[in-house]
Amino acid sequence: MRAPLRSPPGPGAGGHHQVLFVIAECLPFAIALLVLFIELTPLHVVYTGPMLVATPALAAVTMGPKGTLAATAVAVAVSVTTATHNNAWGGQQVYTNFLALSLVSAASVMTSGAARTRRESELNQVRRIAVAAQEALLRPVPDRLGPVRAASMYLAAESGALIGGDLYDVVQTRYGVRMIVGDVRGKGLPAVRAAAVVLGAFRESVHYEDDLVEVVNHCGAALRRDAAVAGASENATEGDDTLLEAFVTAIVAQIPDGPQVEVINRGHPPPLLLSNGTVVSLMPTLPLPPLGLEEFISGPPGRTDHYPFAPGDRLLLCTDGVIEARDRDNVFFDLPEAMVSMRDHTRSAFLEGLHQALLRHTQSRLADDVAIILVDRREDEAHPPATDPTCPT
């Protein structure tokens, strides 16, 4: 079960462009006010007809039909006011200006309407592609997987985004239920590409590698190969820098039939275990660097840490978009407290409550994407059923 969500837009690098866009929208009305000032002062000897006629055309560039009509109404009001003030009614110039304004306004309204229709069509097509990409990259997590029940949530910080640099997956294998949650360094299409590479390696290796360490090694090797190819194709002289920048923090976990969970942490926020009303952070015994930075491992390649995971316990794996979410006073979101307060909630209610709590804490302005996997070990599911474990209940 998955809850793909989006947060309202927050401040970012696009703020400069947004300011320019607002200025462009205000320009037609500013011109109309300038014409009014000229016509009501001794400067009215300046011929302002072409300036006023241009306002609907300028509005059509940045605004839709309603905005263009509003600019047209302002232009007509200014024309009537200035003609009355200057006693220009009856002159040929006034009616010529009105005719030109009417023709330009009609053309501008039709043009803006056609442009908006075309943009909406293109945007709908992009959204369909994004939905297909999301379904391929972040597949729905089955509700029932052997001895556990699972759910997931993806919350994109960027307005209009469906996928980003956070990744997750849960797969049932002959070795147990295996899962991954990761966060790619950076944003945009390169981050999506890195996420796809790691997920592809994970989904392939979990089914034939009995050692969880080897699964993680496959993911790291795939990421390094892709980074090296990308670096060589983009800039051969900076391949090493490209390789260094391509890394992914990740948690890879395995839940066998027994009452425990096995975890490998590669530079990622540790999982949280809710047991008997208490939240415990599953800290790694040996800190390891993120995937893609294996050259910084000086000792053994890593080992699996084992933690108790008894029936009735709840396990949460998430990206740093949750624990690093801040309010206006720069206070971090208290995830353990939120987990304890919703310990009796169902998985879907828990994720929805967590989503709302995050939005309240950040005033609906998340600064980073959020990916969450929630796993419950139910007492009545201590042993995997004989039926297909991927079928939802």
Phi, psi and omega in degrees: 000136183224148175238089178281119187229166175226147178261159175299156184295148178238175180291143181197198184291343181277005182297322180298315179294326179295321178296316179298322180294319179296320178297319179296324178292326182279345186301314180302319181288327176295321178296318179297319177293325178295319177297317180299319179296316181296316185288335182263007179235173177301349179284003186293356175292342176285133182280114185254004183305309181299327180296317182289323179296331183284344186298317178296323179295320178294322179295326182294339182288321186247345183238161178278191181303321181294317178295323178293320177296323178296318178295323177296316179298319178295318180297319179295317179299319179294320180297315179296317181297314183290323179295321178291317182295323183265007180052046184261004180293139182100345177277149182295327183297322180296313182289330176294318178296319178296320179295315179297319180296321180294316181295314180295321180295315179299316179295322181292319179297315179295320180294315180295323177295317179294321179295320180294319178299317180294318179296319179296321178296316178294320180294320178296322178294318178297320179295321178298319178295319180296321178296317178297320178294320179296317181295330177281323183276309181249087184287152178300138178276124179299144180291327185240122178222093178057239185278005185229165170241139187227158174206161181216162177214136173237125182236109181276131180285327183280133180298129178088353182274145175248331180226159180203218184266000175269148183219156176198158172192152176226127185226136174267129182231178178289346179267353183129184178277122181245143184215158178218141170226131183215166180221119182277139174293131178095184183220180176080196184297321176301323178292320178297320179297315179298320178298319179295322180296313181295316180296320178298316179294320179296312184295333178279315189282335184296338185271343181234354176261116180283337179266124181296331178298321179292327175299315179295320179298321177299317180296316179295319180295318179298321180293319180293321178298315181293321179295322179293319178295317179296320180293321180291325182282331182270317182199100187296331183282347181240029182299322181295319179295320179297319179295319181295326184281342184269096175217160184224122170282140187206151168243125174243125185230157178223132179245103177280189180289331181286168183280063179206168175226138179254133188227139168237123184251121178246075176070024186249155173305133185293153175295158177244132181248121177261113183222123178055041177079008181237138179258128180240134176272123183274082183285143179287147177284334180226106179299136180232152180286166179296166175299138182097349180241038183295340179294346179268002175276113184270333183256215178299156184290000179120162178215167182269130174267140181248135180225150176295140175213085188272163175304135183095348179280159179232130182245133180234125173245132183212168174267172186288354175297340178275304187285341179260006175293132184237155174266187183293341177267010178068027178267132181288153177290132182270090182291315178303319179297319179296321179296317180295320182293337181244028185296335181266001181284151169293169183298315180295318178293325178297313181294320178294319178295322178294320177300312181294323179295321177297316180294322177294318183294322184262008184056041177062031181226072177295139181266346183213158177294159181230129173231132184223137168241130180241126184231129175248133171262110182271143181294325179281001178236032181294338178236141183294140180286163181282340181282176180299117186287348181272354180281130179291151178282000000 
